[in-house]
Amino acid sequence: MSPTRRTIIGGLIGGAAVTALPFALRGEPGSRPTAVPDPGFTRIANQAALPAQFSLPLKFPPVLRPTRTDSTTDYYTITAREANLTILPGMSTRVFSYEGSFPGPTIEARSNRRVVVTTTNQLPVPTVTHLHGGHTPADSDGYATDLILPVGGWPAAPAHATSHTGHMGHAAEMAGVVAQGTRDYVYPNKQRAATLWYHDHRMDFTGPQVWRGLAGFYLIRDSVDDALPLPEGDRELPLMIMDRSFDANGQFTYPSADPTLRTPGLTVNPNGVQGDVMLVNGVPWPFHEVKQAKYRLRLLNAANSRRLRVSLSPSPSGGKAFTQIGSDGGLLAAPQQMSSIYMVPGERFDVIVDFSKYAAGTNVVMTNSLGESSTNKIMQFRVTGPASDSSSIPAQLSTVERLDPNQSVRTRTFTFLNTSRNGKEVHVINDQLFSTGYIMADPRLGQIETWEFRSSTHHPVHVHLNPFQVISREGGLEPEDAGWKDTVRLTPGDSVRVAIRFDDYAGKYMLHCHNLEHEDMAMMANFQVS
């Protein structure tokens, strides 16, 4: 289908008290990770006047249109700039935006059709764009030091580009490929239809810059997905879920040591920042009217560190709430029924909800059982009445290639640990603080490898370039492990094995924890594909 397929395109969406909870226990470097309690997070208490839950309508980011097209390529322009938006009623919030919206505009691409996004940085700080889930050449992947400097210049560029987490005493390191003002990102889209997203990936500052608004959907479509009789048009809902908090003046609150984002670091422990206002597509606790029909929900956990267990209340009669049809990397082979979905930051789940199982007039709340007080509810669906519905869910959705673990040429282990260095809390992989020059793995193109991820506490692990398949988990596979994944959850003392194969593009890429505060505190590693 064409990029104009969607019929619901929206536009506008839009200093706090800090509670630092105890840090989790650490495993010893080089040892089997020790099971620890759920880690303490820094929770930011909201100070602004908030709307009543489910009093504001859900909105959708605008769908970006190409500036031009040719026989092989769609060309887009995006400007990263500050904007004043209405997120809380009666207040103006200053955000970091793509094209003046929060979330940024949605890009709808076609499988195997090239996209070029010319990105201009009018922000007061450097930025980097990573297409999360994109099968992307290294020079367009959004490596953490491949900065786009502000169009007006950046006096701190040399210091920033040569030092990672200077507050932790790292030695000077080689800079990335730095662009002045503008960069072209080239996305060949040689991959299946899937729900991707793009977001800032600037080294040391991913957490605060995503928190301030730098994220948007990137949807890839293909003929396999097009041919299925799934809900579409205004019954296909991309839902970007995140948490934030605001000061008394309605500004985003984040505990940066330097609010200008020139010097990295937090004023509190770095285990993860959470807010107490739940946003969906930038709207606090929205409602959305639905007919008694099937809807396709593209769920994205875009929170910095908050984990979600999403369910519907009340549950539908005669079955489970969700029929999962897709994961991070696109369609599953066959649908699976789920009562709830455990989502870690960065994960996407493509699901069908059949609202014909609810009586007209029912208010259905999407809940988060991992939340507390204000964060245990996400949004509300208002079932308005009957409607014709020709959509259905086929028993077979797609053909999913299986990566055979028996064909694996090697096994690599990556141990994610919270530990201390020189009296400071740090987050390491294989006892290594991140260095742009250190290569932790050297996979070859076209070879299947087994990667084992081990953890001392909760870590969502994200791998760039290619998706993987989860083949084993301590305690058994979970429903959320199904299909092609690019982000997988680790729980305390967990061990997860995945089969992975890198294709098409050689170069240096990253794997890292997608708890953005862990990422900013050096829980990243390089791998070099050749």
CSV table of C-alpha atoms in Angstrom, one decimal, residues 41-422:
chain,number,residue,atom,x,y,z
A,41,PHE,CA,15.1,4.0,40.1
A,42,THR,CA,15.2,7.7,40.3
A,43,ARG,CA,11.5,8.7,40.3
A,44,ILE,CA,10.7,12.3,39.4
A,45,ALA,CA,7.6,13.6,41.3
A,46,ASN,CA,5.4,15.7,39.1
A,47,GLN,CA,4.7,19.3,40.2
A,48,ALA,CA,2.4,20.6,37.5
A,49,ALA,CA,-1.4,20.6,37.5
A,50,LEU,CA,-2.5,17.5,35.6
A,51,PRO,CA,-5.6,16.7,33.6
A,52,ALA,CA,-8.0,14.1,34.9
A,53,GLN,CA,-7.1,10.6,33.6
A,54,PHE,CA,-8.9,9.8,30.3
A,55,SER,CA,-10.1,13.4,29.8
A,56,LEU,CA,-8.0,14.2,26.7
A,57,PRO,CA,-8.4,12.6,23.3
A,58,LEU,CA,-5.6,10.5,21.8
A,59,LYS,CA,-3.7,12.2,19.0
A,60,PHE,CA,-1.4,10.8,16.3
A,61,PRO,CA,1.8,12.2,15.0
A,62,PRO,CA,1.6,13.6,11.5
A,63,VAL,CA,2.7,11.3,8.6
A,64,LEU,CA,5.7,12.9,6.9
A,65,ARG,CA,5.5,13.3,3.2
A,66,PRO,CA,8.5,13.0,0.9
A,67,THR,CA,10.0,16.2,-0.5
A,68,ARG,CA,10.6,14.3,-3.7
A,69,THR,CA,10.7,10.8,-5.1
A,70,ASP,CA,12.4,9.0,-8.0
A,71,SER,CA,12.3,5.4,-9.3
A,72,THR,CA,14.2,4.0,-6.3
A,73,THR,CA,14.1,6.5,-3.5
A,74,ASP,CA,11.9,8.6,-1.3
A,75,TYR,CA,13.6,11.8,0.1
A,76,TYR,CA,12.6,13.4,3.3
A,77,THR,CA,13.7,16.4,5.3
A,78,ILE,CA,13.6,16.6,9.1
A,79,THR,CA,14.7,19.5,11.2
A,80,ALA,CA,15.4,18.9,14.9
A,81,ARG,CA,14.5,22.0,16.8
A,82,GLU,CA,13.0,23.3,20.0
A,83,ALA,CA,9.3,23.9,20.0
A,84,ASN,CA,6.7,25.1,22.5
A,85,LEU,CA,3.8,22.6,22.6
A,86,THR,CA,0.7,22.1,24.7
A,87,ILE,CA,1.0,18.7,26.5
A,88,LEU,CA,-0.7,19.7,29.7
A,89,PRO,CA,-3.9,21.8,29.3
A,90,GLY,CA,-3.2,25.5,29.7
A,91,MET,CA,0.6,25.1,29.8
A,92,SER,CA,3.4,25.4,27.2
A,93,THR,CA,6.2,22.8,27.3
A,94,ARG,CA,9.5,23.5,25.7
A,95,VAL,CA,10.5,20.3,23.9
A,96,PHE,CA,13.3,19.0,21.6
A,97,SER,CA,11.3,18.1,18.5
A,98,TYR,CA,11.6,16.6,15.1
A,99,GLU,CA,9.6,18.9,12.8
A,100,GLY,CA,7.9,20.7,15.7
A,101,SER,CA,5.9,17.7,16.9
A,102,PHE,CA,6.1,15.3,19.9
A,103,PRO,CA,6.4,12.5,19.1
A,104,GLY,CA,8.2,13.3,15.8
A,105,PRO,CA,6.4,12.7,12.5
A,106,THR,CA,5.9,9.2,11.3
A,107,ILE,CA,7.8,8.0,8.3
A,108,GLU,CA,6.0,5.2,6.3
A,109,ALA,CA,8.5,3.3,4.1
A,110,ARG,CA,8.3,0.4,1.7
A,111,SER,CA,10.4,-2.8,2.0
A,112,ASN,CA,13.3,-2.7,-0.4
A,113,ARG,CA,12.6,0.9,-1.4
A,114,ARG,CA,15.3,3.4,-0.4
A,115,VAL,CA,14.7,6.3,1.9
A,116,VAL,CA,17.0,9.3,2.4
A,117,VAL,CA,16.3,11.5,5.4
A,118,THR,CA,18.2,14.8,5.4
A,119,THR,CA,18.3,15.9,9.0
A,120,THR,CA,19.2,19.4,10.0
A,121,ASN,CA,20.1,20.2,13.7
A,122,GLN,CA,18.7,23.5,14.9
A,123,LEU,CA,18.9,22.4,18.5
A,124,PRO,CA,21.3,24.1,20.9
A,125,VAL,CA,23.2,20.7,21.3
A,126,PRO,CA,24.5,18.0,19.1
A,127,THR,CA,22.3,15.1,18.1
A,128,VAL,CA,22.5,11.7,16.5
A,129,THR,CA,19.6,9.8,14.9
A,130,HIS,CA,19.4,6.0,15.3
A,131,LEU,CA,16.7,4.0,13.4
A,132,HIS,CA,15.9,1.5,16.0
A,133,GLY,CA,15.3,-1.9,14.3
A,134,GLY,CA,16.7,-0.6,11.0
A,135,HIS,CA,18.9,-2.8,8.8
A,136,THR,CA,21.2,0.0,8.0
A,137,PRO,CA,24.7,0.7,6.7
A,138,ALA,CA,27.1,1.6,9.4
A,139,ASP,CA,27.5,5.2,8.2
A,140,SER,CA,23.8,5.8,8.6
A,141,ASP,CA,23.2,3.7,11.7
A,142,GLY,CA,23.5,6.6,14.2
A,143,TYR,CA,26.7,5.5,16.0
A,144,ALA,CA,26.8,7.4,19.3
A,145,THR,CA,29.6,9.7,18.3
A,146,ASP,CA,28.6,10.4,14.7
A,147,LEU,CA,27.2,13.8,15.8
A,148,ILE,CA,25.3,16.4,13.9
A,149,LEU,CA,26.5,19.6,15.4
A,150,PRO,CA,24.1,22.6,15.7
A,151,VAL,CA,23.9,24.8,12.6
A,152,GLY,CA,25.1,27.7,14.7
A,153,GLY,CA,28.2,25.9,15.8
A,154,TRP,CA,29.2,24.0,19.0
A,155,PRO,CA,32.0,25.3,21.1
A,156,ALA,CA,32.2,22.2,23.1
A,157,ALA,CA,32.5,19.9,20.1
A,158,PRO,CA,36.2,19.0,20.5
A,159,ALA,CA,35.9,18.2,24.2
A,160,HIS,CA,32.7,16.2,23.8
A,161,ALA,CA,33.7,14.3,20.7
A,162,THR,CA,37.0,13.0,22.2
A,163,SER,CA,35.7,12.1,25.7
A,164,HIS,CA,33.1,9.6,26.9
A,165,THR,CA,31.5,10.1,30.3
A,166,GLY,CA,34.3,12.4,31.5
A,167,HIS,CA,32.6,12.4,34.9
A,168,MET,CA,33.7,8.8,35.2
A,169,GLY,CA,37.3,9.6,34.4
A,170,HIS,CA,37.6,8.0,30.9
A,171,ALA,CA,40.6,8.6,28.8
A,172,ALA,CA,40.3,10.6,25.6
A,173,GLU,CA,39.0,8.7,22.6
A,174,MET,CA,38.8,9.1,18.9
A,175,ALA,CA,35.8,11.2,17.6
A,176,GLY,CA,33.1,9.8,15.4
A,177,VAL,CA,32.2,11.2,12.0
A,178,VAL,CA,31.0,14.6,12.9
A,179,ALA,CA,28.7,16.7,10.5
A,180,GLN,CA,28.2,20.4,10.8
A,181,GLY,CA,24.5,21.2,10.8
A,182,THR,CA,23.1,18.6,8.4
A,183,ARG,CA,23.5,14.9,7.6
A,184,ASP,CA,21.9,12.5,5.2
A,185,TYR,CA,20.7,9.2,6.6
A,186,VAL,CA,20.3,6.5,4.0
A,187,TYR,CA,18.0,3.6,4.8
A,188,PRO,CA,17.8,0.9,2.1
A,189,ASN,CA,14.9,-0.9,4.0
A,190,LYS,CA,16.1,-4.3,2.9
A,191,GLN,CA,13.9,-5.9,5.6
A,192,ARG,CA,10.5,-7.2,6.4
A,193,ALA,CA,7.5,-4.9,7.2
A,194,ALA,CA,7.8,-3.9,10.9
A,195,THR,CA,7.2,-1.2,13.4
A,196,LEU,CA,10.5,0.7,13.9
A,197,TRP,CA,11.2,4.0,15.6
A,198,TYR,CA,13.9,6.6,15.4
A,199,HIS,CA,15.4,8.4,18.3
A,200,ASP,CA,18.4,10.4,19.5
A,201,HIS,CA,21.5,8.4,20.2
A,202,ARG,CA,24.0,11.0,21.3
A,203,MET,CA,26.7,9.5,23.5
A,204,ASP,CA,26.3,10.4,27.2
A,205,PHE,CA,23.1,12.3,26.5
A,206,THR,CA,20.6,9.8,25.0
A,207,GLY,CA,18.5,9.7,28.2
A,208,PRO,CA,17.8,13.5,28.5
A,209,GLN,CA,17.5,14.1,24.8
A,210,VAL,CA,14.9,11.4,24.3
A,211,TRP,CA,13.2,12.5,27.5
A,212,ARG,CA,12.9,16.0,26.0
A,213,GLY,CA,11.1,14.6,22.9
A,214,LEU,CA,13.5,13.2,20.2
A,215,ALA,CA,11.6,10.1,19.1
A,216,GLY,CA,9.2,9.1,16.3
A,217,PHE,CA,7.7,6.1,14.5
A,218,TYR,CA,9.1,4.6,11.3
A,219,LEU,CA,6.8,2.0,9.8
A,220,ILE,CA,7.9,-0.3,7.0
A,221,ARG,CA,5.2,-2.0,4.9
A,222,ASP,CA,5.5,-4.8,2.3
A,223,SER,CA,3.4,-7.0,0.1
A,224,VAL,CA,3.0,-9.8,2.6
A,225,ASP,CA,1.6,-7.5,5.2
A,226,ASP,CA,-0.6,-5.7,2.6
A,227,ALA,CA,-2.2,-9.0,1.5
A,228,LEU,CA,-3.4,-9.9,5.0
A,229,PRO,CA,-7.0,-9.0,5.9
A,230,LEU,CA,-5.8,-7.1,9.0
A,231,PRO,CA,-7.4,-3.9,10.4
A,232,GLU,CA,-6.1,-0.8,8.6
A,233,GLY,CA,-6.8,2.9,8.1
A,234,ASP,CA,-8.3,4.4,11.2
A,235,ARG,CA,-8.3,1.0,12.9
A,236,GLU,CA,-4.5,0.8,12.9
A,237,LEU,CA,-3.2,2.7,15.9
A,238,PRO,CA,0.5,3.4,16.5
A,239,LEU,CA,0.9,3.9,20.3
A,240,MET,CA,4.1,5.3,21.7
A,241,ILE,CA,4.0,4.8,25.4
A,242,MET,CA,6.3,6.7,27.8
A,243,ASP,CA,6.5,8.3,31.2
A,244,ARG,CA,7.4,11.9,32.0
A,245,SER,CA,7.2,14.4,34.8
A,246,PHE,CA,6.8,18.2,34.8
A,247,ASP,CA,7.7,21.1,37.0
A,248,ALA,CA,5.2,23.6,38.2
A,249,ASN,CA,5.5,25.6,35.0
A,250,GLY,CA,4.8,22.5,32.8
A,251,GLN,CA,8.4,21.9,31.7
A,252,PHE,CA,9.9,18.4,31.5
A,253,THR,CA,11.9,17.6,34.6
A,254,TYR,CA,15.1,15.5,34.2
A,255,PRO,CA,17.9,15.3,36.8
A,256,SER,CA,20.8,16.4,34.5
A,257,ALA,CA,23.9,17.6,36.3
A,258,ASP,CA,24.1,20.2,33.6
A,259,PRO,CA,20.7,21.3,32.2
A,260,THR,CA,22.4,22.8,29.1
A,261,LEU,CA,23.5,19.2,28.2
A,262,ARG,CA,27.1,20.2,27.6
A,263,THR,CA,28.5,18.2,30.6
A,264,PRO,CA,27.3,14.7,31.1
A,265,GLY,CA,26.0,13.2,34.3
A,266,LEU,CA,23.0,13.1,36.7
A,267,THR,CA,22.4,14.7,40.0
A,268,VAL,CA,21.1,11.4,41.4
A,269,ASN,CA,22.0,7.7,41.1
A,270,PRO,CA,22.0,6.6,37.4
A,271,ASN,CA,20.0,3.4,37.6
A,272,GLY,CA,17.2,4.8,35.5
A,273,VAL,CA,14.9,7.8,35.5
A,274,GLN,CA,11.1,7.4,35.7
A,275,GLY,CA,8.2,9.9,35.7
A,276,ASP,CA,4.8,9.7,37.1
A,277,VAL,CA,2.7,10.9,34.2
A,278,MET,CA,1.9,8.3,31.5
A,279,LEU,CA,1.9,9.6,27.9
A,280,VAL,CA,0.6,7.9,24.8
A,281,ASN,CA,1.7,9.7,21.6
A,282,GLY,CA,2.5,12.6,23.9
A,283,VAL,CA,-0.9,12.9,25.5
A,284,PRO,CA,-1.3,12.2,29.2
A,285,TRP,CA,-3.7,9.3,29.9
A,286,PRO,CA,-5.7,9.8,26.7
A,287,PHE,CA,-9.0,8.2,25.7
A,288,HIS,CA,-9.8,6.9,22.2
A,289,GLU,CA,-13.2,6.0,20.8
A,290,VAL,CA,-13.4,2.6,19.1
A,291,LYS,CA,-16.2,0.7,17.3
A,292,GLN,CA,-17.2,-2.8,18.1
A,293,ALA,CA,-14.6,-4.1,15.7
A,294,LYS,CA,-11.0,-5.3,15.5
A,295,TYR,CA,-8.1,-2.8,15.8
A,296,ARG,CA,-4.4,-3.2,15.2
A,297,LEU,CA,-2.3,-1.7,17.9
A,298,ARG,CA,1.4,-1.0,17.3
A,299,LEU,CA,2.7,-0.9,20.8
A,300,LEU,CA,6.0,0.7,21.6
A,301,ASN,CA,7.6,1.1,25.0
A,302,ALA,CA,9.5,4.4,24.5
A,303,ALA,CA,10.2,5.0,28.1
A,304,ASN,CA,13.8,5.7,29.3
A,305,SER,CA,13.8,2.9,31.9
A,306,ARG,CA,10.2,2.0,32.9
A,307,ARG,CA,9.1,-1.6,32.2
A,308,LEU,CA,5.4,-2.2,31.4
A,309,ARG,CA,3.1,-5.2,31.8
A,310,VAL,CA,0.2,-4.1,29.7
A,311,SER,CA,-3.3,-5.6,29.9
A,312,LEU,CA,-6.9,-4.6,29.4
A,313,SER,CA,-9.5,-4.0,32.1
A,314,PRO,CA,-12.1,-5.4,32.0
A,315,SER,CA,-10.8,-8.4,30.1
A,316,PRO,CA,-12.9,-9.3,27.1
A,317,SER,CA,-15.4,-12.1,27.4
A,318,GLY,CA,-14.5,-15.5,25.9
A,319,GLY,CA,-10.8,-15.1,25.4
A,320,LYS,CA,-7.5,-13.2,26.0
A,321,ALA,CA,-7.2,-9.5,25.4
A,322,PHE,CA,-4.5,-9.5,22.8
A,323,THR,CA,-3.7,-11.5,19.7
A,324,GLN,CA,-0.1,-10.9,18.9
A,325,ILE,CA,0.7,-10.8,15.2
A,326,GLY,CA,4.2,-9.2,15.2
A,327,SER,CA,7.3,-8.4,17.2
A,328,ASP,CA,10.2,-6.1,16.8
A,329,GLY,CA,11.2,-7.5,13.5
A,330,GLY,CA,7.8,-7.9,11.9
A,331,LEU,CA,5.0,-10.5,11.5
A,332,LEU,CA,5.1,-13.8,13.4
A,333,ALA,CA,4.6,-17.0,11.6
A,334,ALA,CA,1.3,-17.5,13.4
A,335,PRO,CA,-0.7,-15.4,15.8
A,336,GLN,CA,-0.6,-16.1,19.6
A,337,GLN,CA,-3.1,-15.2,22.3
A,338,MET,CA,-1.9,-13.1,25.3
A,339,SER,CA,-3.6,-11.9,28.4
A,340,SER,CA,-0.9,-9.4,29.1
A,341,ILE,CA,2.4,-8.2,27.5
A,342,TYR,CA,5.6,-7.6,29.3
A,343,MET,CA,7.4,-4.7,27.5
A,344,VAL,CA,10.8,-3.4,28.2
A,345,PRO,CA,12.2,-0.1,26.8
A,346,GLY,CA,12.7,-0.3,23.1
A,347,GLU,CA,10.4,-3.3,22.5
A,348,ARG,CA,7.5,-3.3,20.0
A,349,PHE,CA,4.5,-5.6,19.9
A,350,ASP,CA,2.0,-5.6,17.0
A,351,VAL,CA,-1.4,-6.9,18.4
A,352,ILE,CA,-5.0,-7.1,17.5
A,353,VAL,CA,-7.8,-6.2,20.0
A,354,ASP,CA,-11.3,-7.3,19.1
A,355,PHE,CA,-13.6,-4.6,20.7
A,356,SER,CA,-16.7,-6.5,19.4
A,357,LYS,CA,-16.2,-8.6,22.5
A,358,TYR,CA,-17.3,-5.6,24.6
A,359,ALA,CA,-20.7,-4.2,25.0
A,360,ALA,CA,-21.3,-0.7,23.6
A,361,GLY,CA,-20.7,1.9,26.2
A,362,THR,CA,-17.9,-0.1,27.9
A,363,ASN,CA,-14.8,1.9,28.9
A,364,VAL,CA,-11.7,-0.4,28.5
A,365,VAL,CA,-8.6,0.7,30.3
A,366,MET,CA,-5.1,-0.3,29.2
A,367,THR,CA,-3.4,-0.9,32.5
A,368,ASN,CA,0.2,-1.4,33.6
A,369,SER,CA,0.5,-3.9,36.5
A,370,LEU,CA,4.2,-2.9,37.0
A,371,GLY,CA,3.1,0.7,37.7
A,372,GLU,CA,2.1,2.4,41.0
A,373,SER,CA,-0.5,5.0,41.7
A,374,SER,CA,-0.6,7.3,38.7
A,375,THR,CA,1.4,4.9,36.4
A,376,ASN,CA,-0.7,1.8,36.7
A,377,LYS,CA,-3.1,3.1,34.0
A,378,ILE,CA,-2.0,4.1,30.5
A,379,MET,CA,-5.1,5.0,28.4
A,380,GLN,CA,-8.8,4.3,27.9
A,381,PHE,CA,-10.7,2.9,24.9
A,382,ARG,CA,-14.4,3.9,24.7
A,383,VAL,CA,-16.5,1.4,22.9
A,384,THR,CA,-19.1,3.4,21.0
A,385,GLY,CA,-21.2,0.9,19.1
A,386,PRO,CA,-21.4,-1.6,16.2
A,387,ALA,CA,-19.6,-1.3,12.9
A,388,SER,CA,-19.0,-3.5,9.9
A,389,ASP,CA,-15.7,-5.3,10.1
A,390,SER,CA,-14.3,-7.3,7.2
A,391,SER,CA,-10.9,-7.8,8.8
A,392,SER,CA,-9.7,-11.2,10.1
A,393,ILE,CA,-6.6,-12.8,11.6
A,394,PRO,CA,-5.3,-15.6,9.4
A,395,ALA,CA,-3.9,-18.8,11.0
A,396,GLN,CA,-0.7,-18.2,9.1
A,397,LEU,CA,0.7,-14.7,8.9
A,398,SER,CA,4.0,-15.1,7.2
A,399,THR,CA,7.0,-17.3,6.6
A,400,VAL,CA,9.7,-16.7,9.2
A,401,GLU,CA,13.1,-18.0,8.4
A,402,ARG,CA,14.5,-20.0,11.3
A,403,LEU,CA,18.1,-19.5,12.3
A,404,ASP,CA,19.4,-23.0,13.1
A,405,PRO,CA,21.5,-22.9,16.3
A,406,ASN,CA,23.2,-26.1,15.1
A,407,GLN,CA,24.7,-24.0,12.3
A,408,SER,CA,26.2,-21.5,14.8
A,409,VAL,CA,30.0,-21.0,14.2
A,410,ARG,CA,30.7,-19.7,17.7
A,411,THR,CA,29.1,-18.6,21.0
A,412,ARG,CA,29.9,-15.3,22.6
A,413,THR,CA,28.9,-14.2,26.1
A,414,PHE,CA,28.0,-10.7,27.2
A,415,THR,CA,27.6,-10.1,30.9
A,416,PHE,CA,25.8,-7.0,31.9
A,417,LEU,CA,26.7,-5.9,35.4
A,418,ASN,CA,26.2,-2.9,37.7
A,419,THR,CA,29.4,-2.5,39.7
A,420,SER,CA,31.7,0.3,41.0
A,421,ARG,CA,34.9,1.9,39.8
A,422,ASN,CA,36.9,4.2,41.9
